[in-house]
PDB file of C-alpha atoms and ligand atoms in Angstrom:
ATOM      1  CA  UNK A 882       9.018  20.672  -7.938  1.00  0.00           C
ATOM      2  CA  UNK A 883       8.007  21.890  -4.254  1.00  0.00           C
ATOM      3  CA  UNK A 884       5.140  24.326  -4.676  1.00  0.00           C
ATOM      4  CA  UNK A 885       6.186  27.821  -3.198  1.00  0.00           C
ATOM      5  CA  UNK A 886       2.865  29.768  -3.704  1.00  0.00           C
ATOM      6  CA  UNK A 887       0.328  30.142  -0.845  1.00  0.00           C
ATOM      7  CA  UNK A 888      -2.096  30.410  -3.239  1.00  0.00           C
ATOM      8  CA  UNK A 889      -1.144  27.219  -4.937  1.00  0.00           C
ATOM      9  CA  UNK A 890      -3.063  23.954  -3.863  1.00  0.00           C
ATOM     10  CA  UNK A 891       0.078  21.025  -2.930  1.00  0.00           C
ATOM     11  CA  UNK A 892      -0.117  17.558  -3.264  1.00  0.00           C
ATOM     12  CA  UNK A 893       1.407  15.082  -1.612  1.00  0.00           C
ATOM     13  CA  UNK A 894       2.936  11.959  -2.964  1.00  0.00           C
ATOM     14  CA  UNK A 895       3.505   8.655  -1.823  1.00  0.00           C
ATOM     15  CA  UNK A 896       4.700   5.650  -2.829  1.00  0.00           C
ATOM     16  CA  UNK A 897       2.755   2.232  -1.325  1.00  0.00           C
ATOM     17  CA  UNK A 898       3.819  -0.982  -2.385  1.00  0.00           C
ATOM     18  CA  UNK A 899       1.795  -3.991  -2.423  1.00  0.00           C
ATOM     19  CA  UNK A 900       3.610  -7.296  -0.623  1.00  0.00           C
ATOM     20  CA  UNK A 901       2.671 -11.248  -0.158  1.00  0.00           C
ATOM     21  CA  UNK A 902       2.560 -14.671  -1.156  1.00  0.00           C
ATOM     22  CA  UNK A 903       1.035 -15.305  -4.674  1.00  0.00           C
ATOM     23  CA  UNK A 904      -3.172 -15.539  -4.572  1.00  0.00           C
ATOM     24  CA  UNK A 905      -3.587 -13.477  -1.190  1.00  0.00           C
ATOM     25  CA  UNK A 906      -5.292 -10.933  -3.056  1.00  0.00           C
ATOM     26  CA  UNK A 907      -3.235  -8.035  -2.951  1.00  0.00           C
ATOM     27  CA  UNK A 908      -4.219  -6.986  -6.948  1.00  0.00           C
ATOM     28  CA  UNK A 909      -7.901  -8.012  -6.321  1.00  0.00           C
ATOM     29  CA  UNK A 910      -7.458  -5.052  -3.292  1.00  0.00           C
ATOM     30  CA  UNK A 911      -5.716  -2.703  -5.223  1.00  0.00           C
ATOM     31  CA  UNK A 912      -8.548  -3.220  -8.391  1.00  0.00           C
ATOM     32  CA  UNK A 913     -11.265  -2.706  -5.400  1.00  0.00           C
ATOM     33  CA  UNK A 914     -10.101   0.479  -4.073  1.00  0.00           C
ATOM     34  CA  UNK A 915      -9.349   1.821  -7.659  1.00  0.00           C
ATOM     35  CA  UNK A 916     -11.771   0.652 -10.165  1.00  0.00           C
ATOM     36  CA  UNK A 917     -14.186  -0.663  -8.136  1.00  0.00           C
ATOM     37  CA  UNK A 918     -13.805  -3.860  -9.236  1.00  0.00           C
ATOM     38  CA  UNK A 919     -13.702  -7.544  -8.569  1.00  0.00           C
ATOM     39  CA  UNK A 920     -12.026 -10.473 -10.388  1.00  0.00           C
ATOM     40  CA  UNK A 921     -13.037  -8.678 -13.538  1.00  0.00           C
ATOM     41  CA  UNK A 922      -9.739  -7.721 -14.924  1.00  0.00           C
ATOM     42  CA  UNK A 923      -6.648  -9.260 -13.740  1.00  0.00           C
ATOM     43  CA  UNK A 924      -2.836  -7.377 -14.103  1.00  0.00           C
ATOM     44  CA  UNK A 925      -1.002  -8.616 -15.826  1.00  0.00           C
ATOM     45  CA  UNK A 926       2.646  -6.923 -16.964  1.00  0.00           C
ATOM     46  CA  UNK A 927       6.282  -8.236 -17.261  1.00  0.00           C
ATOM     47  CA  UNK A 928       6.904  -5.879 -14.102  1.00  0.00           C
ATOM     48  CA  UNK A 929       5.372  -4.055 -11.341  1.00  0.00           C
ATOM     49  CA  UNK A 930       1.769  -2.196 -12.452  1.00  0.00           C
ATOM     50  CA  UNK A 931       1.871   1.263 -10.986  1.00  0.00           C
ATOM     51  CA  UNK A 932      -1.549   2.791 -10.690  1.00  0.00           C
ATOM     52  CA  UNK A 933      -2.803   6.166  -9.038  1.00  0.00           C
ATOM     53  CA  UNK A 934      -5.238   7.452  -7.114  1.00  0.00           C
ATOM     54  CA  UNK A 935      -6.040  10.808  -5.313  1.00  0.00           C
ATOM     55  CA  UNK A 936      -7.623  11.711  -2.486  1.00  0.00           C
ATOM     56  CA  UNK A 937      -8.644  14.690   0.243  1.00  0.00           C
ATOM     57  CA  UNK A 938      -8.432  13.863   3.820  1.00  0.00           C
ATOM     58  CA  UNK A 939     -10.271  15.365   6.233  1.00  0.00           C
ATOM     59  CA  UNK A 940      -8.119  18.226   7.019  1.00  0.00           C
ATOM     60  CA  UNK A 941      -8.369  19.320   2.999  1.00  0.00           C
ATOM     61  CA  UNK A 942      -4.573  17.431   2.679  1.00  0.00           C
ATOM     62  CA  UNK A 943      -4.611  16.643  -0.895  1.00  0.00           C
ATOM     63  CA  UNK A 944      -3.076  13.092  -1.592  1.00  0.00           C
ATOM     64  CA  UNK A 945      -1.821  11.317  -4.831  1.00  0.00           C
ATOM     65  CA  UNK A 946      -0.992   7.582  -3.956  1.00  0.00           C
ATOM     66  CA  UNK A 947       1.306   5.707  -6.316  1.00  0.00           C
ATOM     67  CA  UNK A 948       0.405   1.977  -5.905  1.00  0.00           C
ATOM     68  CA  UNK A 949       2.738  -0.533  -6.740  1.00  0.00           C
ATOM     69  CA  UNK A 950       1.367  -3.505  -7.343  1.00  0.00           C
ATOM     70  CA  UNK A 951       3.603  -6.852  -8.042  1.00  0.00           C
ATOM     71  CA  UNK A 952       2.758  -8.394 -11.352  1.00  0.00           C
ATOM     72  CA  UNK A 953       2.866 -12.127  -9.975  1.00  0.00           C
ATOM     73  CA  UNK A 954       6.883 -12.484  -9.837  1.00  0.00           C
ATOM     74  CA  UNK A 955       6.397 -12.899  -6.107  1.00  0.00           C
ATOM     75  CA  UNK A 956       5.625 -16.657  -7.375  1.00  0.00           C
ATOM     76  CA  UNK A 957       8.720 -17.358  -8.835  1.00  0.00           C
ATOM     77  CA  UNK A 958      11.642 -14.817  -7.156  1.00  0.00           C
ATOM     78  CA  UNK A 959      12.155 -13.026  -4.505  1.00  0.00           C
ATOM     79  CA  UNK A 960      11.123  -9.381  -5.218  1.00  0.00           C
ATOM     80  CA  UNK A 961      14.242  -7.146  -4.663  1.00  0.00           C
ATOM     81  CA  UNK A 962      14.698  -3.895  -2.723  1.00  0.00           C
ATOM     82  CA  UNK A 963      14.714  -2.164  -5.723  1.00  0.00           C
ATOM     83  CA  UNK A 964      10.850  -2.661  -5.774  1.00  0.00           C
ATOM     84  CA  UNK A 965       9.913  -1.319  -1.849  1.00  0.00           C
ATOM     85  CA  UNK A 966      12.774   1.202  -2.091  1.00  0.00           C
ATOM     86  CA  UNK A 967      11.705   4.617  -1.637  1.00  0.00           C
ATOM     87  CA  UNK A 968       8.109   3.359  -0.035  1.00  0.00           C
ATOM     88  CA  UNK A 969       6.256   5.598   2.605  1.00  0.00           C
ATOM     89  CA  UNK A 970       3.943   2.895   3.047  1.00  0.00           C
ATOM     90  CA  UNK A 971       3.612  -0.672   2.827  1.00  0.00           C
ATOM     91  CA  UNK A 972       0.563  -3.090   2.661  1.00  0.00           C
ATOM     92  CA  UNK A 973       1.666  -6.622   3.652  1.00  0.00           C
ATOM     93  CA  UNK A 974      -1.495  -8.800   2.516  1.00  0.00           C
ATOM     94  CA  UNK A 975      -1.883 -12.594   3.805  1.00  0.00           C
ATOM     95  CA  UNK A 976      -5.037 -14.366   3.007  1.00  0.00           C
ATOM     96  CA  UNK A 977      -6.597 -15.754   6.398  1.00  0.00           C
ATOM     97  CA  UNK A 978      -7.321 -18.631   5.353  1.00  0.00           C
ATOM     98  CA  UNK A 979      -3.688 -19.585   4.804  1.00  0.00           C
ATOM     99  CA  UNK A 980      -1.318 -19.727   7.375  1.00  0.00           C
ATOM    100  CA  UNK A 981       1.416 -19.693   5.264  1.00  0.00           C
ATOM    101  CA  UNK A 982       0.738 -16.648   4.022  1.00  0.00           C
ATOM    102  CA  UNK A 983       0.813 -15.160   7.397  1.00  0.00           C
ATOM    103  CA  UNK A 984       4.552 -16.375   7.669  1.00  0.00           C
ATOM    104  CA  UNK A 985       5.339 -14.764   4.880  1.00  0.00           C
ATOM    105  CA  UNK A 986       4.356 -11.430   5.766  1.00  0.00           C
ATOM    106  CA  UNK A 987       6.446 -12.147   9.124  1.00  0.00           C
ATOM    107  CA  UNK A 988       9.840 -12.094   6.601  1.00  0.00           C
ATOM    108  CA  UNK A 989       8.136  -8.757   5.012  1.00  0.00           C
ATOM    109  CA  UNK A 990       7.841  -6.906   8.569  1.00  0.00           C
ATOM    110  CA  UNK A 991      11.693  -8.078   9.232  1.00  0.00           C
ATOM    111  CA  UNK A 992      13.318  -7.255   5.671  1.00  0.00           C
ATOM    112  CA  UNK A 993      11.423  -3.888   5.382  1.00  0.00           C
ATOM    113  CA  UNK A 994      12.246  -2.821   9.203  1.00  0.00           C
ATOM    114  CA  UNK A 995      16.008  -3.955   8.447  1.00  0.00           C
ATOM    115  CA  UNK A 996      16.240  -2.378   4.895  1.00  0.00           C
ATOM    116  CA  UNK A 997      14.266   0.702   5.792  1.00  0.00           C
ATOM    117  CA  UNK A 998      13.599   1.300   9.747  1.00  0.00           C
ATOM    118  CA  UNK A 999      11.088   3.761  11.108  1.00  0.00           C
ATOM    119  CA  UNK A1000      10.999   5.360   7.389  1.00  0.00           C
ATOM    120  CA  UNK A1001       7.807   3.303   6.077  1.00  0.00           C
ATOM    121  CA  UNK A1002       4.208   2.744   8.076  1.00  0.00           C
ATOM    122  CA  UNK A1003       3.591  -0.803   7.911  1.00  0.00           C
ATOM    123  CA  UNK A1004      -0.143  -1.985   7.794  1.00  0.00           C
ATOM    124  CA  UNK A1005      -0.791  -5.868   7.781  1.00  0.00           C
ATOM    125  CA  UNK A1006      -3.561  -7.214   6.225  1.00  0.00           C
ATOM    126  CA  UNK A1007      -5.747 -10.132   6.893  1.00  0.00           C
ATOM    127  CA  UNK A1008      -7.780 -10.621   2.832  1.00  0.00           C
ATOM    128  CA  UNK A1009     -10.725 -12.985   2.442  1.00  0.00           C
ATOM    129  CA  UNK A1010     -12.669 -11.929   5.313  1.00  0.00           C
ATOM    130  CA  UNK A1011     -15.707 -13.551   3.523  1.00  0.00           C
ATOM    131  CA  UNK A1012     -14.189 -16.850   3.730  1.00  0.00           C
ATOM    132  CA  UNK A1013     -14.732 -16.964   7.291  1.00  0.00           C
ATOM    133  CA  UNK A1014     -15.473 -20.289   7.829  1.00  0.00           C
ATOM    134  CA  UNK A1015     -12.453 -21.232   6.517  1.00  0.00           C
ATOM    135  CA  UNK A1016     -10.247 -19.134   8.852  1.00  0.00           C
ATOM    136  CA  UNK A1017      -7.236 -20.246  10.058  1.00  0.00           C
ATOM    137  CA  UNK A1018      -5.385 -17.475  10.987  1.00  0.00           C
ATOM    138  CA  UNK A1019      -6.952 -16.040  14.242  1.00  0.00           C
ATOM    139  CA  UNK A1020      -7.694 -11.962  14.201  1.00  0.00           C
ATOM    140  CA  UNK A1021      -6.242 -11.856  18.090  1.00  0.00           C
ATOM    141  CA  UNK A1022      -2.933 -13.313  17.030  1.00  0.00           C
ATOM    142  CA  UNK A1023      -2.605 -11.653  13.612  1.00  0.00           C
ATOM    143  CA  UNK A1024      -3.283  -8.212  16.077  1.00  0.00           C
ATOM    144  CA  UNK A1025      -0.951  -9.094  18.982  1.00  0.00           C
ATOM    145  CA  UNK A1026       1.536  -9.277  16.233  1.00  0.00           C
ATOM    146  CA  UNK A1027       1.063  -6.473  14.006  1.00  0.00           C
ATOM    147  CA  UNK A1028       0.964  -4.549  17.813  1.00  0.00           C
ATOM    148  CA  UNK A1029       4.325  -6.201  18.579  1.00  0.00           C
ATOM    149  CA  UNK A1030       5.764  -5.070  15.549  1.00  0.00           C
ATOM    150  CA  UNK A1031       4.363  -1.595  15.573  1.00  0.00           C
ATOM    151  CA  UNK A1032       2.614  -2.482  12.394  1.00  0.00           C
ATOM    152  CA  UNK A1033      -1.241  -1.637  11.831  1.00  0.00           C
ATOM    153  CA  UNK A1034      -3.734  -4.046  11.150  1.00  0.00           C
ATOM    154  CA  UNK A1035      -6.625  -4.218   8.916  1.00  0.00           C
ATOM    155  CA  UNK A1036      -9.014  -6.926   7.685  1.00  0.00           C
ATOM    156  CA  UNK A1037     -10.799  -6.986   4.268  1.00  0.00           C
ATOM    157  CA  UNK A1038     -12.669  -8.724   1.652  1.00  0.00           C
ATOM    158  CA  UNK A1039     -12.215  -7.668  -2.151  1.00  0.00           C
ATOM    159  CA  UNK A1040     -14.786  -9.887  -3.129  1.00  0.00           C
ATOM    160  CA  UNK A1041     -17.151  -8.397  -0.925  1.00  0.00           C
ATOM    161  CA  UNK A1042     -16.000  -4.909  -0.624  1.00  0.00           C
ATOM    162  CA  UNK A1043     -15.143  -4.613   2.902  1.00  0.00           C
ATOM    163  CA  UNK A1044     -12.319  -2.465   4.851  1.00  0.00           C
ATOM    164  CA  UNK A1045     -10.462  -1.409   1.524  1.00  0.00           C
ATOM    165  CA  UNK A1046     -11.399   2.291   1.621  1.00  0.00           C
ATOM    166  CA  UNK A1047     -10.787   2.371   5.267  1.00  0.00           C
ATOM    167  CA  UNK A1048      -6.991   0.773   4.969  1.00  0.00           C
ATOM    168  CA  UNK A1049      -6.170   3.379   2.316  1.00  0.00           C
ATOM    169  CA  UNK A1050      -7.844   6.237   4.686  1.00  0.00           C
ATOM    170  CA  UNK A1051      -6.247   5.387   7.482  1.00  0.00           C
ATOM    171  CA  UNK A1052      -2.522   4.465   5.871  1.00  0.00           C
ATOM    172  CA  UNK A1053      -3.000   7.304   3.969  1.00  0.00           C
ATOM    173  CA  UNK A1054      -3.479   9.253   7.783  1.00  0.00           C
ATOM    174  CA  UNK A1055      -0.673   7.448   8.914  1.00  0.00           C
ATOM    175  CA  UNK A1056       1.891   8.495   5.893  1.00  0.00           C
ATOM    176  CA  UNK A1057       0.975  11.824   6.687  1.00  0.00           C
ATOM    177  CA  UNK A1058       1.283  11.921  10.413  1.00  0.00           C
ATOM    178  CA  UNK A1059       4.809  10.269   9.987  1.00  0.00           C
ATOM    179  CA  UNK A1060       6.198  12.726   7.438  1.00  0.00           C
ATOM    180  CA  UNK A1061       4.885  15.384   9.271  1.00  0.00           C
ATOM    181  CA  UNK A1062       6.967  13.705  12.717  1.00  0.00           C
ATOM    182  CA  UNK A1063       9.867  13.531   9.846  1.00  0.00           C
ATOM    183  CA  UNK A1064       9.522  17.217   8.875  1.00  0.00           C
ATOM    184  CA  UNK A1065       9.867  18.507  12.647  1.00  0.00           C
ATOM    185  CA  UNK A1066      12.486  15.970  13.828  1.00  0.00           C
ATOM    186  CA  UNK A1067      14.663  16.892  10.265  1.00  0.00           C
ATOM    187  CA  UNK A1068      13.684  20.464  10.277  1.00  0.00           C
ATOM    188  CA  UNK A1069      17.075  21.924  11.510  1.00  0.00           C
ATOM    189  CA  UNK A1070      18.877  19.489   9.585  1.00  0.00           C
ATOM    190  CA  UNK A1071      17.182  20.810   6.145  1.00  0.00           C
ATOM    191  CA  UNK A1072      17.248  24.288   7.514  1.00  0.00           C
ATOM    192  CA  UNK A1073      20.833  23.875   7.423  1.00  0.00           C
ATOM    193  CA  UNK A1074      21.500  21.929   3.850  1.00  0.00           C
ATOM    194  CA  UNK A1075      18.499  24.425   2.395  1.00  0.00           C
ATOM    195  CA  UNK A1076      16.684  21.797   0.885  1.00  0.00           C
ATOM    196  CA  UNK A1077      13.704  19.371   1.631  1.00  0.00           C
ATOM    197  CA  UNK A1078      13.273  15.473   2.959  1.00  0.00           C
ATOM    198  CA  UNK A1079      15.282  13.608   0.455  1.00  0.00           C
ATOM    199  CA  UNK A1080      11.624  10.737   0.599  1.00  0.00           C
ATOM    200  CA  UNK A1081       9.468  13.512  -0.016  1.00  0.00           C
ATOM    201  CA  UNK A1082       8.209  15.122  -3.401  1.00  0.00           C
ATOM    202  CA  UNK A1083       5.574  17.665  -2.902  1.00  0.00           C
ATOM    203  CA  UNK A1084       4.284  18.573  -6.375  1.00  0.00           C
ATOM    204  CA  UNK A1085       2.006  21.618  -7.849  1.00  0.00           C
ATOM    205  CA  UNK A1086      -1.285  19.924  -8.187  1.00  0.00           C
ATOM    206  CA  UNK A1087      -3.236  20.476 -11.795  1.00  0.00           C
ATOM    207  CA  UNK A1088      -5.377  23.219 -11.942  1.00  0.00           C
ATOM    208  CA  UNK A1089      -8.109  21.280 -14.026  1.00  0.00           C
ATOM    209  CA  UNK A1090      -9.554  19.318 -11.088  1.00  0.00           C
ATOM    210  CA  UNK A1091      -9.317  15.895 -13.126  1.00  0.00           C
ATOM    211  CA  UNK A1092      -9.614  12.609 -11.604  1.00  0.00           C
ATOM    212  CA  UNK A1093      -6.509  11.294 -13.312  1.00  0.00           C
ATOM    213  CA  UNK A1094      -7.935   8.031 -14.597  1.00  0.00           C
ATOM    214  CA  UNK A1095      -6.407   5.208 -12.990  1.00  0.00           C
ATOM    215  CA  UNK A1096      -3.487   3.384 -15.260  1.00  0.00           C
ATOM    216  CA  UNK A1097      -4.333  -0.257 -15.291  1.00  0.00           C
ATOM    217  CA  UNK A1098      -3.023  -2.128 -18.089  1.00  0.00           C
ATOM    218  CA  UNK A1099      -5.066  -3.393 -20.668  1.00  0.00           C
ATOM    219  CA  UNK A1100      -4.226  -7.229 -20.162  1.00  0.00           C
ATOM    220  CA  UNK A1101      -5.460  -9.636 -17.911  1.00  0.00           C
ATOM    221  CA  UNK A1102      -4.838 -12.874 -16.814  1.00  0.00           C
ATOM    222  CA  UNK A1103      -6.756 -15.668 -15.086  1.00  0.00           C
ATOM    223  CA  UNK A1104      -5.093 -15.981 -11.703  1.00  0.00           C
ATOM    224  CA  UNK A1105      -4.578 -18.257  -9.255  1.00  0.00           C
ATOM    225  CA  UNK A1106      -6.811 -21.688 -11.177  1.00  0.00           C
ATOM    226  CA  UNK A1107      -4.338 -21.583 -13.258  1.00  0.00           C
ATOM    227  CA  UNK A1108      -0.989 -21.207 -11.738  1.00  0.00           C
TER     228      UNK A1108
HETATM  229  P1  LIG B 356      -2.413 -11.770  -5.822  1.00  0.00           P
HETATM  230  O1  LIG B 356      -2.394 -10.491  -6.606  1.00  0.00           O
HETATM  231  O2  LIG B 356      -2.003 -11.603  -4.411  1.00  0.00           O
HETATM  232  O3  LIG B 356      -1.679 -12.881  -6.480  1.00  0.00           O
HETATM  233  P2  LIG B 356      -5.153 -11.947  -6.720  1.00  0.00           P
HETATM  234  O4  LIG B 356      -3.943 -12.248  -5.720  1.00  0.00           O
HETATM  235  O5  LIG B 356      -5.709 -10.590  -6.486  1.00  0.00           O
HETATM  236  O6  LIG B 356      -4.728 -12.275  -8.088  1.00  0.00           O
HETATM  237  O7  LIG B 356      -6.236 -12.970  -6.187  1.00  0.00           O
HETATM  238  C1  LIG B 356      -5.961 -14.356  -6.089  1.00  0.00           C
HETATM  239  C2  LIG B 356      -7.258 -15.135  -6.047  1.00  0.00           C
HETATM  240  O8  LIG B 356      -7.944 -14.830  -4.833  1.00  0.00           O
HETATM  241  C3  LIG B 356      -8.234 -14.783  -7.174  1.00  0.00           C
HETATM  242  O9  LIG B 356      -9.006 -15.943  -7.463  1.00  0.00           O
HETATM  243  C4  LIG B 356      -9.153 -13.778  -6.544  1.00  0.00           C
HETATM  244  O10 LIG B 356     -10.409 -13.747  -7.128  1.00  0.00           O
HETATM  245  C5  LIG B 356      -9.234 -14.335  -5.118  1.00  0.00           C
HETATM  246  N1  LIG B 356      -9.545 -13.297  -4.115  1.00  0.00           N
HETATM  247  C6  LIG B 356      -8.950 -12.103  -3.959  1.00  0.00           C
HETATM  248  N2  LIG B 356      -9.493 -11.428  -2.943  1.00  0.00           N
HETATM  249  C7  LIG B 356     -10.470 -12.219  -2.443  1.00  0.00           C
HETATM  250  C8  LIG B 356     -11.410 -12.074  -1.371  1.00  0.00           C
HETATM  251  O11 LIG B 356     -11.478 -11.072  -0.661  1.00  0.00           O
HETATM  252  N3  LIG B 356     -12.249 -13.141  -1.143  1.00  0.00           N
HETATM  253  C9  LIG B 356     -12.219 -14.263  -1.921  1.00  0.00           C
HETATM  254  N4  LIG B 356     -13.096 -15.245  -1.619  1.00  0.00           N
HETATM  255  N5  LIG B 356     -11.364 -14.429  -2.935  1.00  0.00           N
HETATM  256  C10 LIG B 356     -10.491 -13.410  -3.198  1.00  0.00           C
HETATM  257  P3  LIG B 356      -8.848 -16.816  -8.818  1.00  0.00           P
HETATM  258  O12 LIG B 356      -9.990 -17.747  -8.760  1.00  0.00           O
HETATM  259  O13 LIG B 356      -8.896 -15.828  -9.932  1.00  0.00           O
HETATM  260  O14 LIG B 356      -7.546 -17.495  -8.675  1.00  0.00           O
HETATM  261 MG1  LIG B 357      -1.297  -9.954  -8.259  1.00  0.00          MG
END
């Protein structure tokens, strides 16, 4: 499905999957940037949600994001490999009031680095920015750690609608910029086997312009009150 026409527009695909403790926020995020909406309408499926969303960076790059989003089993069971596998991008959510939750995206930056290496762009993510009096993770440390790590760091509130566009933007930038480093350091190597990047599916975008409605299921649950 790799688009061989100059004259044909490409799209590239990537896969970002949503990680963290139970309650940090991460659907409440992924609602934000793709419905524009908070605490409205909750996910809730037997397994993880998938929802889409395109955009055009600034270079006229045409993007379709596939979000995976957990539907809550983080709670109960460890979520496998089988759920990250194949990610160009992860977003590893904590909620900043909770230092737990930090910890817990501390195992997330070693399993993915061990299971998948340089191969994913790791942003961490510090939710509940509006909650600021109840801090108790501190910005410098949750930085000097996402630095150590080589990890990216963002800060947002779903509730109140801050940093979620820029985190996609920049990962977005970021997933980009590494495939593009992936194309020229593998470009022999595919030269040679005649085909492309085994993580990468470049696909012939629609002609019809559409806005491909965002797939979010049609149930919802009440979240965290309640479990
Ligand atoms: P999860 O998908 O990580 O489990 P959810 O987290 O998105 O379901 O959110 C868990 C709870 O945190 C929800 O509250 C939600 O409203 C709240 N929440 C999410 N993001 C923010 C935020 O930025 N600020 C604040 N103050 N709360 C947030 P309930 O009450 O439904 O349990
Ligand atoms: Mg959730």
């Amino acid at each position: 499905m790799i688009a061989n026409s100059n004259s044909t527009q490409t799209t590239f695909n990537f896969k970002v999957v949503l990680l963290g403790e139970g309650c940090v926020g991460k659907t409440s995020i992924v609602l934000r940037y793709v419905e524009d909406k908070f605490n409205s309408q909750h996910i809730s499926t037997l397994q993880a949600s998938f929802l889409n969303k395109k955009m055009t960076l600034e270079d006229g790059k045409r993007v379709q994001l596939n979000i995976w989003d957990t539907a809550g089993q983080e709670r109960f069971h460890a979520l496998g490999p089988i759920y990250y596998r194949g990610s160009h991008g992860a977003i590893l959510v904590y909620d900043i009031t909770d230092q737990d939750s930090f910890q817990k995206v501390k195992n997330w930056v070693k399993e993915l680095k061990r299971m998948l290496g340089a191969d994913i762009v790791i942003t961490i993510v510090g939710n509940k920015t509006d909650l600021e009096a109840q801090r108790t993770v501190e910005q410098s440390e949750a930085i000097e750690y996402s630095e150590s790590m080589g990890a990216h760091y963002f800060e947002t509130s779903a509730k109140a609608n801050e940093g979620i566009e820029e985190l996609f933007f920049s990962l977005t930038k970021l997933m980009t910029q590494r495939h593009t480093q992936r194309e020229q350091e593998n470009s022999s190597v595919r030269l040679l086997q005649g085909g492309r990047p085994a993580n990468m599916l470049i696909v012939e975008d629609s002609q019809d312009g559409d806005d491909d409605a965002p797939e979010v299921p049609e149930s919802h649950r009440a979240c965290c009150g309640t479990g």
